[in-house]
């Protein structure tokens, strides 16, 4: 699990296309791939209502700074009824559309930023990656999330290294509730509102706006949740309700953050 091992994996892949979402994993992989062999790596970023504008801006900024060969494309998943229906394996359809869109602009080996920590979670997107022949260099080199962050620091990507985890906005919508651009815009606005009201930030910060059948739930890391007294919760709740589309005009509550808690399996069991 060393940088040299990861570079060895990359060296054996030939020309590559890195799917860059704007998070620490893919930005770090793209930077290493480009610096290791300039001219052999194409970076592809897909825009979508499920991708926050700041993630796209981050990719563009890093691309200019590093001198990447960058293509910005449309992901196209919202044209897929199977994705919009939001089944338990929604991510399979998301990634199927993503990798299909990447393949339409290049015949290079597609790479993802998945790391070993991702293998322990429910990731139907990995099935789509397998079907499209996508390689995961971090997994092949034995890198977990901590190793990726360490690599980002080693590459001088200090700000990137401290980015909190940020799955796509669709991951906040409870399974079975249709994915709509308006809903995702609301989720993003709520997370910006609540995040702006909290001091600090960084790796340990978690702010997730979950859209559930029973209403809106804002999940926070323990420190952030403890910092909100009843008065601040009431004020934020009122602000959130002013942002909500009419069909989401329900109760707002705050709760501890749980990974994947918007997913349902069987009889409304949340994944851990």
PDB file of C-alpha atoms in Angstrom:
ATOM      1  CA  UNK A   1       0.000   0.000   0.000  1.00  0.00           C
ATOM      2  CA  UNK A   2       2.538   2.562  -1.221  1.00  0.00           C
ATOM      3  CA  UNK A   3       2.559   5.309  -3.814  1.00  0.00           C
ATOM      4  CA  UNK A   4       5.110   3.274  -5.786  1.00  0.00           C
ATOM      5  CA  UNK A   5       2.763   0.288  -5.830  1.00  0.00           C
ATOM      6  CA  UNK A   6      -0.108   2.455  -7.058  1.00  0.00           C
ATOM      7  CA  UNK A   7       2.085   4.000  -9.755  1.00  0.00           C
ATOM      8  CA  UNK A   8       3.085   0.491 -10.827  1.00  0.00           C
ATOM      9  CA  UNK A   9      -0.585  -0.414 -11.223  1.00  0.00           C
ATOM     10  CA  UNK A  10      -1.163   2.719 -13.317  1.00  0.00           C
ATOM     11  CA  UNK A  11       1.902   2.028 -15.447  1.00  0.00           C
ATOM     12  CA  UNK A  12       0.461  -1.315 -16.479  1.00  0.00           C
ATOM     13  CA  UNK A  13      -2.808   0.178 -17.746  1.00  0.00           C
ATOM     14  CA  UNK A  14      -1.602   2.236 -20.694  1.00  0.00           C
ATOM     15  CA  UNK A  15      -3.633   5.314 -21.705  1.00  0.00           C
ATOM     16  CA  UNK A  16      -6.465   5.841 -19.222  1.00  0.00           C
ATOM     17  CA  UNK A  17      -9.648   7.844 -18.713  1.00  0.00           C
ATOM     18  CA  UNK A  18     -10.262   8.778 -15.080  1.00  0.00           C
ATOM     19  CA  UNK A  19     -13.881   9.334 -14.072  1.00  0.00           C
ATOM     20  CA  UNK A  20     -13.548  12.403 -11.842  1.00  0.00           C
ATOM     21  CA  UNK A  21     -16.485  13.197  -9.556  1.00  0.00           C
ATOM     22  CA  UNK A  22     -14.889  16.064  -7.629  1.00  0.00           C
ATOM     23  CA  UNK A  23     -14.232  14.162  -4.394  1.00  0.00           C
ATOM     24  CA  UNK A  24     -10.900  13.376  -2.766  1.00  0.00           C
ATOM     25  CA  UNK A  25     -10.593   9.886  -4.259  1.00  0.00           C
ATOM     26  CA  UNK A  26     -10.998  10.709  -7.934  1.00  0.00           C
ATOM     27  CA  UNK A  27      -9.214  14.082  -7.771  1.00  0.00           C
ATOM     28  CA  UNK A  28      -6.185  12.456  -6.166  1.00  0.00           C
ATOM     29  CA  UNK A  29      -6.155   9.584  -8.657  1.00  0.00           C
ATOM     30  CA  UNK A  30      -6.448  12.009 -11.571  1.00  0.00           C
ATOM     31  CA  UNK A  31      -3.591  14.122 -10.243  1.00  0.00           C
ATOM     32  CA  UNK A  32      -1.288  11.137  -9.802  1.00  0.00           C
ATOM     33  CA  UNK A  33      -2.172   9.662 -13.201  1.00  0.00           C
ATOM     34  CA  UNK A  34      -1.439  12.978 -14.916  1.00  0.00           C
ATOM     35  CA  UNK A  35       1.788  13.728 -13.074  1.00  0.00           C
ATOM     36  CA  UNK A  36       3.108  10.184 -13.544  1.00  0.00           C
ATOM     37  CA  UNK A  37       2.750  10.280 -17.331  1.00  0.00           C
ATOM     38  CA  UNK A  38       1.485  13.597 -18.736  1.00  0.00           C
ATOM     39  CA  UNK A  39      -0.458  13.152 -21.944  1.00  0.00           C
ATOM     40  CA  UNK A  40      -1.584   9.576 -21.244  1.00  0.00           C
ATOM     41  CA  UNK A  41      -4.503  10.390 -18.945  1.00  0.00           C
ATOM     42  CA  UNK A  42      -7.847  11.867 -19.943  1.00  0.00           C
ATOM     43  CA  UNK A  43     -10.059  13.186 -17.140  1.00  0.00           C
ATOM     44  CA  UNK A  44     -13.817  12.932 -17.624  1.00  0.00           C
ATOM     45  CA  UNK A  45     -16.304  14.719 -15.367  1.00  0.00           C
ATOM     46  CA  UNK A  46     -20.038  14.178 -15.766  1.00  0.00           C
ATOM     47  CA  UNK A  47     -22.422  16.968 -14.836  1.00  0.00           C
ATOM     48  CA  UNK A  48     -25.876  16.098 -13.555  1.00  0.00           C
ATOM     49  CA  UNK A  49     -28.528  17.394 -11.149  1.00  0.00           C
ATOM     50  CA  UNK A  50     -27.070  14.832  -8.712  1.00  0.00           C
ATOM     51  CA  UNK A  51     -23.629  16.508  -8.780  1.00  0.00           C
ATOM     52  CA  UNK A  52     -23.262  19.744  -6.763  1.00  0.00           C
ATOM     53  CA  UNK A  53     -22.048  22.764  -8.725  1.00  0.00           C
ATOM     54  CA  UNK A  54     -19.105  23.176  -6.372  1.00  0.00           C
ATOM     55  CA  UNK A  55     -17.869  19.672  -7.244  1.00  0.00           C
ATOM     56  CA  UNK A  56     -17.818  20.608 -10.940  1.00  0.00           C
ATOM     57  CA  UNK A  57     -16.088  23.898 -10.125  1.00  0.00           C
ATOM     58  CA  UNK A  58     -13.491  21.988  -8.074  1.00  0.00           C
ATOM     59  CA  UNK A  59     -12.772  19.637 -10.975  1.00  0.00           C
ATOM     60  CA  UNK A  60     -12.404  22.516 -13.420  1.00  0.00           C
ATOM     61  CA  UNK A  61     -10.106  24.425 -11.047  1.00  0.00           C
ATOM     62  CA  UNK A  62      -7.862  21.400 -10.454  1.00  0.00           C
ATOM     63  CA  UNK A  63      -7.834  20.731 -14.176  1.00  0.00           C
ATOM     64  CA  UNK A  64      -6.558  24.233 -14.914  1.00  0.00           C
ATOM     65  CA  UNK A  65      -4.038  24.085 -12.073  1.00  0.00           C
ATOM     66  CA  UNK A  66      -2.643  20.710 -13.128  1.00  0.00           C
ATOM     67  CA  UNK A  67      -2.984  21.121 -16.886  1.00  0.00           C
ATOM     68  CA  UNK A  68      -5.314  18.145 -17.357  1.00  0.00           C
ATOM     69  CA  UNK A  69      -6.867  16.997 -20.597  1.00  0.00           C
ATOM     70  CA  UNK A  70     -10.401  17.390 -19.239  1.00  0.00           C
ATOM     71  CA  UNK A  71     -13.744  16.572 -20.831  1.00  0.00           C
ATOM     72  CA  UNK A  72     -16.962  17.674 -19.148  1.00  0.00           C
ATOM     73  CA  UNK A  73     -19.927  15.618 -20.323  1.00  0.00           C
ATOM     74  CA  UNK A  74     -23.588  15.024 -19.500  1.00  0.00           C
ATOM     75  CA  UNK A  75     -24.117  11.910 -17.404  1.00  0.00           C
ATOM     76  CA  UNK A  76     -27.568  11.305 -18.913  1.00  0.00           C
ATOM     77  CA  UNK A  77     -28.961   9.179 -16.092  1.00  0.00           C
ATOM     78  CA  UNK A  78     -32.141  11.260 -15.823  1.00  0.00           C
ATOM     79  CA  UNK A  79     -33.236   9.892 -19.192  1.00  0.00           C
ATOM     80  CA  UNK A  80     -33.269   6.415 -17.631  1.00  0.00           C
ATOM     81  CA  UNK A  81     -36.621   5.513 -15.997  1.00  0.00           C
ATOM     82  CA  UNK A  82     -34.932   2.739 -13.983  1.00  0.00           C
ATOM     83  CA  UNK A  83     -32.670   5.315 -12.345  1.00  0.00           C
ATOM     84  CA  UNK A  84     -35.483   7.823 -11.750  1.00  0.00           C
ATOM     85  CA  UNK A  85     -37.581   5.120 -10.038  1.00  0.00           C
ATOM     86  CA  UNK A  86     -34.909   4.899  -7.310  1.00  0.00           C
ATOM     87  CA  UNK A  87     -34.825   1.147  -6.607  1.00  0.00           C
ATOM     88  CA  UNK A  88     -32.442  -0.309  -4.036  1.00  0.00           C
ATOM     89  CA  UNK A  89     -29.821  -0.741  -6.786  1.00  0.00           C
ATOM     90  CA  UNK A  90     -30.288   2.772  -8.176  1.00  0.00           C
ATOM     91  CA  UNK A  91     -26.508   3.263  -8.184  1.00  0.00           C
ATOM     92  CA  UNK A  92     -26.197   0.447 -10.737  1.00  0.00           C
ATOM     93  CA  UNK A  93     -28.235   2.455 -13.233  1.00  0.00           C
ATOM     94  CA  UNK A  94     -26.407   5.670 -12.342  1.00  0.00           C
ATOM     95  CA  UNK A  95     -22.993   4.142 -13.000  1.00  0.00           C
ATOM     96  CA  UNK A  96     -24.222   2.287 -16.084  1.00  0.00           C
ATOM     97  CA  UNK A  97     -25.177   5.627 -17.611  1.00  0.00           C
ATOM     98  CA  UNK A  98     -21.974   7.276 -16.409  1.00  0.00           C
ATOM     99  CA  UNK A  99     -19.599   4.679 -17.815  1.00  0.00           C
ATOM    100  CA  UNK A 100     -21.609   4.477 -21.014  1.00  0.00           C
ATOM    101  CA  UNK A 101     -21.260   8.252 -21.407  1.00  0.00           C
ATOM    102  CA  UNK A 102     -17.511   8.066 -20.744  1.00  0.00           C
ATOM    103  CA  UNK A 103     -17.139   5.260 -23.271  1.00  0.00           C
ATOM    104  CA  UNK A 104     -18.790   7.397 -25.927  1.00  0.00           C
ATOM    105  CA  UNK A 105     -15.962   9.959 -25.720  1.00  0.00           C
ATOM    106  CA  UNK A 106     -12.958   7.627 -25.374  1.00  0.00           C
ATOM    107  CA  UNK A 107     -11.786   4.070 -25.918  1.00  0.00           C
ATOM    108  CA  UNK A 108      -9.160   4.321 -23.149  1.00  0.00           C
ATOM    109  CA  UNK A 109      -9.204   2.153 -20.049  1.00  0.00           C
ATOM    110  CA  UNK A 110     -11.722   3.740 -17.654  1.00  0.00           C
ATOM    111  CA  UNK A 111     -10.608   4.160 -14.039  1.00  0.00           C
ATOM    112  CA  UNK A 112     -12.652   4.860 -10.931  1.00  0.00           C
ATOM    113  CA  UNK A 113     -11.611   6.224  -7.539  1.00  0.00           C
ATOM    114  CA  UNK A 114     -13.148   3.353  -5.561  1.00  0.00           C
ATOM    115  CA  UNK A 115     -10.949   2.272  -2.649  1.00  0.00           C
ATOM    116  CA  UNK A 116     -10.917  -0.777  -0.382  1.00  0.00           C
ATOM    117  CA  UNK A 117     -13.288   0.809   2.141  1.00  0.00           C
ATOM    118  CA  UNK A 118     -15.955   0.886  -0.571  1.00  0.00           C
ATOM    119  CA  UNK A 119     -15.865  -2.902  -0.844  1.00  0.00           C
ATOM    120  CA  UNK A 120     -17.420  -3.272   2.601  1.00  0.00           C
ATOM    121  CA  UNK A 121     -20.539  -1.268   1.709  1.00  0.00           C
ATOM    122  CA  UNK A 122     -23.533  -1.937  -0.522  1.00  0.00           C
ATOM    123  CA  UNK A 123     -22.218  -0.620  -3.838  1.00  0.00           C
ATOM    124  CA  UNK A 124     -24.279  -1.783  -6.834  1.00  0.00           C
ATOM    125  CA  UNK A 125     -22.277   0.721  -8.874  1.00  0.00           C
ATOM    126  CA  UNK A 126     -19.360  -1.696  -8.653  1.00  0.00           C
ATOM    127  CA  UNK A 127     -21.460  -4.216 -10.594  1.00  0.00           C
ATOM    128  CA  UNK A 128     -21.911  -1.636 -13.350  1.00  0.00           C
ATOM    129  CA  UNK A 129     -18.174  -0.962 -13.303  1.00  0.00           C
ATOM    130  CA  UNK A 130     -17.465  -4.661 -13.741  1.00  0.00           C
ATOM    131  CA  UNK A 131     -19.810  -4.846 -16.727  1.00  0.00           C
ATOM    132  CA  UNK A 132     -17.994  -1.923 -18.353  1.00  0.00           C
ATOM    133  CA  UNK A 133     -14.496  -3.228 -17.647  1.00  0.00           C
ATOM    134  CA  UNK A 134     -13.678  -0.345 -15.283  1.00  0.00           C
ATOM    135  CA  UNK A 135     -10.508  -0.733 -13.209  1.00  0.00           C
ATOM    136  CA  UNK A 136     -10.068   0.455  -9.612  1.00  0.00           C
ATOM    137  CA  UNK A 137      -6.345   1.228  -9.084  1.00  0.00           C
ATOM    138  CA  UNK A 138      -6.750   2.015  -5.370  1.00  0.00           C
ATOM    139  CA  UNK A 139      -8.357  -1.367  -4.749  1.00  0.00           C
ATOM    140  CA  UNK A 140      -5.655  -3.138  -6.766  1.00  0.00           C
ATOM    141  CA  UNK A 141      -2.925  -1.332  -4.812  1.00  0.00           C
ATOM    142  CA  UNK A 142      -4.575  -1.956  -1.418  1.00  0.00           C
ATOM    143  CA  UNK A 143      -5.489   1.692  -0.677  1.00  0.00           C
ATOM    144  CA  UNK A 144      -8.234   2.523   1.803  1.00  0.00           C
ATOM    145  CA  UNK A 145      -9.677   6.006   2.374  1.00  0.00           C
ATOM    146  CA  UNK A 146      -6.994   6.976   4.900  1.00  0.00           C
ATOM    147  CA  UNK A 147      -4.256   5.988   2.440  1.00  0.00           C
ATOM    148  CA  UNK A 148      -5.923   8.060  -0.297  1.00  0.00           C
ATOM    149  CA  UNK A 149      -5.970  11.115   1.977  1.00  0.00           C
ATOM    150  CA  UNK A 150      -2.312  10.534   2.867  1.00  0.00           C
ATOM    151  CA  UNK A 151      -1.474  10.343  -0.834  1.00  0.00           C
ATOM    152  CA  UNK A 152      -3.353  13.586  -1.501  1.00  0.00           C
ATOM    153  CA  UNK A 153      -1.236  15.314   1.147  1.00  0.00           C
ATOM    154  CA  UNK A 154       1.927  13.788  -0.332  1.00  0.00           C
ATOM    155  CA  UNK A 155       0.938  15.249  -3.706  1.00  0.00           C
ATOM    156  CA  UNK A 156       0.446  18.690  -2.150  1.00  0.00           C
ATOM    157  CA  UNK A 157      -3.348  18.583  -2.396  1.00  0.00           C
ATOM    158  CA  UNK A 158      -3.915  19.806   1.140  1.00  0.00           C
ATOM    159  CA  UNK A 159      -7.403  21.234   0.635  1.00  0.00           C
ATOM    160  CA  UNK A 160      -8.536  18.229  -1.368  1.00  0.00           C
ATOM    161  CA  UNK A 161      -7.141  15.840   1.255  1.00  0.00           C
ATOM    162  CA  UNK A 162      -9.444  17.330   3.907  1.00  0.00           C
ATOM    163  CA  UNK A 163     -12.648  17.186   1.894  1.00  0.00           C
ATOM    164  CA  UNK A 164     -15.427  15.389   3.784  1.00  0.00           C
ATOM    165  CA  UNK A 165     -17.071  12.406   2.139  1.00  0.00           C
ATOM    166  CA  UNK A 166     -19.752  13.583  -0.300  1.00  0.00           C
ATOM    167  CA  UNK A 167     -21.746  10.907  -2.151  1.00  0.00           C
ATOM    168  CA  UNK A 168     -24.042  12.035  -4.961  1.00  0.00           C
ATOM    169  CA  UNK A 169     -27.167  13.923  -3.968  1.00  0.00           C
ATOM    170  CA  UNK A 170     -29.445  11.085  -5.065  1.00  0.00           C
ATOM    171  CA  UNK A 171     -28.075   8.969  -2.234  1.00  0.00           C
ATOM    172  CA  UNK A 172     -30.074  11.160   0.167  1.00  0.00           C
ATOM    173  CA  UNK A 173     -33.452  10.088  -1.237  1.00  0.00           C
ATOM    174  CA  UNK A 174     -35.118   7.122   0.430  1.00  0.00           C
ATOM    175  CA  UNK A 175     -35.415   4.067  -1.774  1.00  0.00           C
ATOM    176  CA  UNK A 176     -38.670   4.041  -3.737  1.00  0.00           C
ATOM    177  CA  UNK A 177     -39.146   7.826  -3.752  1.00  0.00           C
ATOM    178  CA  UNK A 178     -38.612   8.983  -7.368  1.00  0.00           C
ATOM    179  CA  UNK A 179     -35.451  10.955  -8.087  1.00  0.00           C
ATOM    180  CA  UNK A 180     -36.373  14.446  -9.324  1.00  0.00           C
ATOM    181  CA  UNK A 181     -34.001  17.333 -10.117  1.00  0.00           C
ATOM    182  CA  UNK A 182     -36.161  19.643  -7.958  1.00  0.00           C
ATOM    183  CA  UNK A 183     -35.712  17.325  -4.979  1.00  0.00           C
ATOM    184  CA  UNK A 184     -31.948  17.214  -5.443  1.00  0.00           C
ATOM    185  CA  UNK A 185     -31.789  21.001  -5.687  1.00  0.00           C
ATOM    186  CA  UNK A 186     -33.658  21.235  -2.388  1.00  0.00           C
ATOM    187  CA  UNK A 187     -31.310  18.712  -0.725  1.00  0.00           C
ATOM    188  CA  UNK A 188     -28.268  20.659  -1.851  1.00  0.00           C
ATOM    189  CA  UNK A 189     -29.733  23.959  -0.660  1.00  0.00           C
ATOM    190  CA  UNK A 190     -30.513  22.478   2.766  1.00  0.00           C
ATOM    191  CA  UNK A 191     -27.022  21.049   3.187  1.00  0.00           C
ATOM    192  CA  UNK A 192     -25.493  24.405   2.278  1.00  0.00           C
ATOM    193  CA  UNK A 193     -27.815  26.195   4.714  1.00  0.00           C
ATOM    194  CA  UNK A 194     -27.091  23.846   7.619  1.00  0.00           C
ATOM    195  CA  UNK A 195     -23.383  23.558   6.830  1.00  0.00           C
ATOM    196  CA  UNK A 196     -23.100  27.342   6.762  1.00  0.00           C
ATOM    197  CA  UNK A 197     -24.753  27.573  10.178  1.00  0.00           C
ATOM    198  CA  UNK A 198     -22.239  25.204  11.763  1.00  0.00           C
ATOM    199  CA  UNK A 199     -18.739  26.222  12.791  1.00  0.00           C
ATOM    200  CA  UNK A 200     -15.693  24.348  11.543  1.00  0.00           C
ATOM    201  CA  UNK A 201     -15.764  21.528   9.005  1.00  0.00           C
ATOM    202  CA  UNK A 202     -13.311  19.046   7.557  1.00  0.00           C
ATOM    203  CA  UNK A 203     -13.100  15.277   7.417  1.00  0.00           C
ATOM    204  CA  UNK A 204     -15.312  14.580  10.431  1.00  0.00           C
ATOM    205  CA  UNK A 205     -18.146  16.844   9.316  1.00  0.00           C
ATOM    206  CA  UNK A 206     -21.290  15.125   8.087  1.00  0.00           C
ATOM    207  CA  UNK A 207     -24.366  17.020   6.906  1.00  0.00           C
ATOM    208  CA  UNK A 208     -26.942  14.928   5.058  1.00  0.00           C
ATOM    209  CA  UNK A 209     -30.434  16.057   4.131  1.00  0.00           C
ATOM    210  CA  UNK A 210     -32.486  12.873   3.801  1.00  0.00           C
ATOM    211  CA  UNK A 211     -35.809  12.932   1.976  1.00  0.00           C
ATOM    212  CA  UNK A 212     -37.927  10.196   3.511  1.00  0.00           C
ATOM    213  CA  UNK A 213     -41.509   9.078   3.203  1.00  0.00           C
ATOM    214  CA  UNK A 214     -42.275  10.604   6.617  1.00  0.00           C
ATOM    215  CA  UNK A 215     -40.567  13.936   5.934  1.00  0.00           C
ATOM    216  CA  UNK A 216     -37.157  15.589   5.832  1.00  0.00           C
ATOM    217  CA  UNK A 217     -34.411  14.405   8.162  1.00  0.00           C
ATOM    218  CA  UNK A 218     -31.146  16.312   8.564  1.00  0.00           C
ATOM    219  CA  UNK A 219     -28.441  13.938   9.794  1.00  0.00           C
ATOM    220  CA  UNK A 220     -25.363  15.384  11.479  1.00  0.00           C
ATOM    221  CA  UNK A 221     -22.124  14.121  12.971  1.00  0.00           C
ATOM    222  CA  UNK A 222     -22.186  13.971  16.799  1.00  0.00           C
ATOM    223  CA  UNK A 223     -20.330  17.243  17.339  1.00  0.00           C
ATOM    224  CA  UNK A 224     -22.535  19.221  14.968  1.00  0.00           C
ATOM    225  CA  UNK A 225     -25.729  17.692  16.353  1.00  0.00           C
ATOM    226  CA  UNK A 226     -24.706  18.519  19.930  1.00  0.00           C
ATOM    227  CA  UNK A 227     -23.985  22.126  18.913  1.00  0.00           C
ATOM    228  CA  UNK A 228     -27.601  22.719  17.895  1.00  0.00           C
ATOM    229  CA  UNK A 229     -29.791  23.619  20.842  1.00  0.00           C
ATOM    230  CA  UNK A 230     -33.575  23.642  20.570  1.00  0.00           C
ATOM    231  CA  UNK A 231     -33.712  27.285  19.488  1.00  0.00           C
ATOM    232  CA  UNK A 232     -31.201  26.823  16.661  1.00  0.00           C
ATOM    233  CA  UNK A 233     -32.928  23.641  15.492  1.00  0.00           C
ATOM    234  CA  UNK A 234     -36.240  25.466  15.350  1.00  0.00           C
ATOM    235  CA  UNK A 235     -34.715  28.329  13.368  1.00  0.00           C
ATOM    236  CA  UNK A 236     -32.997  25.991  10.907  1.00  0.00           C
ATOM    237  CA  UNK A 237     -36.142  23.907  10.566  1.00  0.00           C
ATOM    238  CA  UNK A 238     -38.124  27.008   9.657  1.00  0.00           C
ATOM    239  CA  UNK A 239     -35.493  27.981   7.088  1.00  0.00           C
ATOM    240  CA  UNK A 240     -35.560  24.514   5.586  1.00  0.00           C
ATOM    241  CA  UNK A 241     -39.325  24.569   5.218  1.00  0.00           C
ATOM    242  CA  UNK A 242     -39.112  27.799   3.210  1.00  0.00           C
ATOM    243  CA  UNK A 243     -36.817  26.013   0.734  1.00  0.00           C
ATOM    244  CA  UNK A 244     -38.972  22.904   0.356  1.00  0.00           C
ATOM    245  CA  UNK A 245     -40.982  22.223  -2.797  1.00  0.00           C
ATOM    246  CA  UNK A 246     -44.722  21.926  -2.122  1.00  0.00           C
ATOM    247  CA  UNK A 247     -44.676  18.116  -2.201  1.00  0.00           C
ATOM    248  CA  UNK A 248     -41.978  18.051   0.485  1.00  0.00           C
ATOM    249  CA  UNK A 249     -43.828  20.363   2.824  1.00  0.00           C
ATOM    250  CA  UNK A 250     -43.687  18.115   5.887  1.00  0.00           C
ATOM    251  CA  UNK A 251     -41.929  17.925   9.241  1.00  0.00           C
ATOM    252  CA  UNK A 252     -38.196  18.512   9.561  1.00  0.00           C
ATOM    253  CA  UNK A 253     -36.199  16.730  12.225  1.00  0.00           C
ATOM    254  CA  UNK A 254     -32.526  16.376  13.143  1.00  0.00           C
ATOM    255  CA  UNK A 255     -30.857  13.025  13.823  1.00  0.00           C
ATOM    256  CA  UNK A 256     -27.431  11.368  14.137  1.00  0.00           C
ATOM    257  CA  UNK A 257     -25.681  10.619  10.844  1.00  0.00           C
ATOM    258  CA  UNK A 258     -25.802   7.017   9.649  1.00  0.00           C
ATOM    259  CA  UNK A 259     -24.086   5.766   6.488  1.00  0.00           C
ATOM    260  CA  UNK A 260     -26.562   4.751   3.799  1.00  0.00           C
ATOM    261  CA  UNK A 261     -29.578   5.354   5.987  1.00  0.00           C
ATOM    262  CA  UNK A 262     -31.781   6.398   3.069  1.00  0.00           C
ATOM    263  CA  UNK A 263     -31.577   2.898   1.595  1.00  0.00           C
ATOM    264  CA  UNK A 264     -34.194   0.298   2.370  1.00  0.00           C
ATOM    265  CA  UNK A 265     -33.687  -3.460   2.291  1.00  0.00           C
ATOM    266  CA  UNK A 266     -36.567  -5.869   2.844  1.00  0.00           C
ATOM    267  CA  UNK A 267     -38.953  -4.565   5.469  1.00  0.00           C
ATOM    268  CA  UNK A 268     -37.606  -1.014   5.854  1.00  0.00           C
ATOM    269  CA  UNK A 269     -34.265  -2.091   7.297  1.00  0.00           C
ATOM    270  CA  UNK A 270     -31.559   0.532   6.868  1.00  0.00           C
ATOM    271  CA  UNK A 271     -28.163  -0.608   5.747  1.00  0.00           C
ATOM    272  CA  UNK A 272     -25.437   0.050   8.383  1.00  0.00           C
TER     273      UNK A 272
END
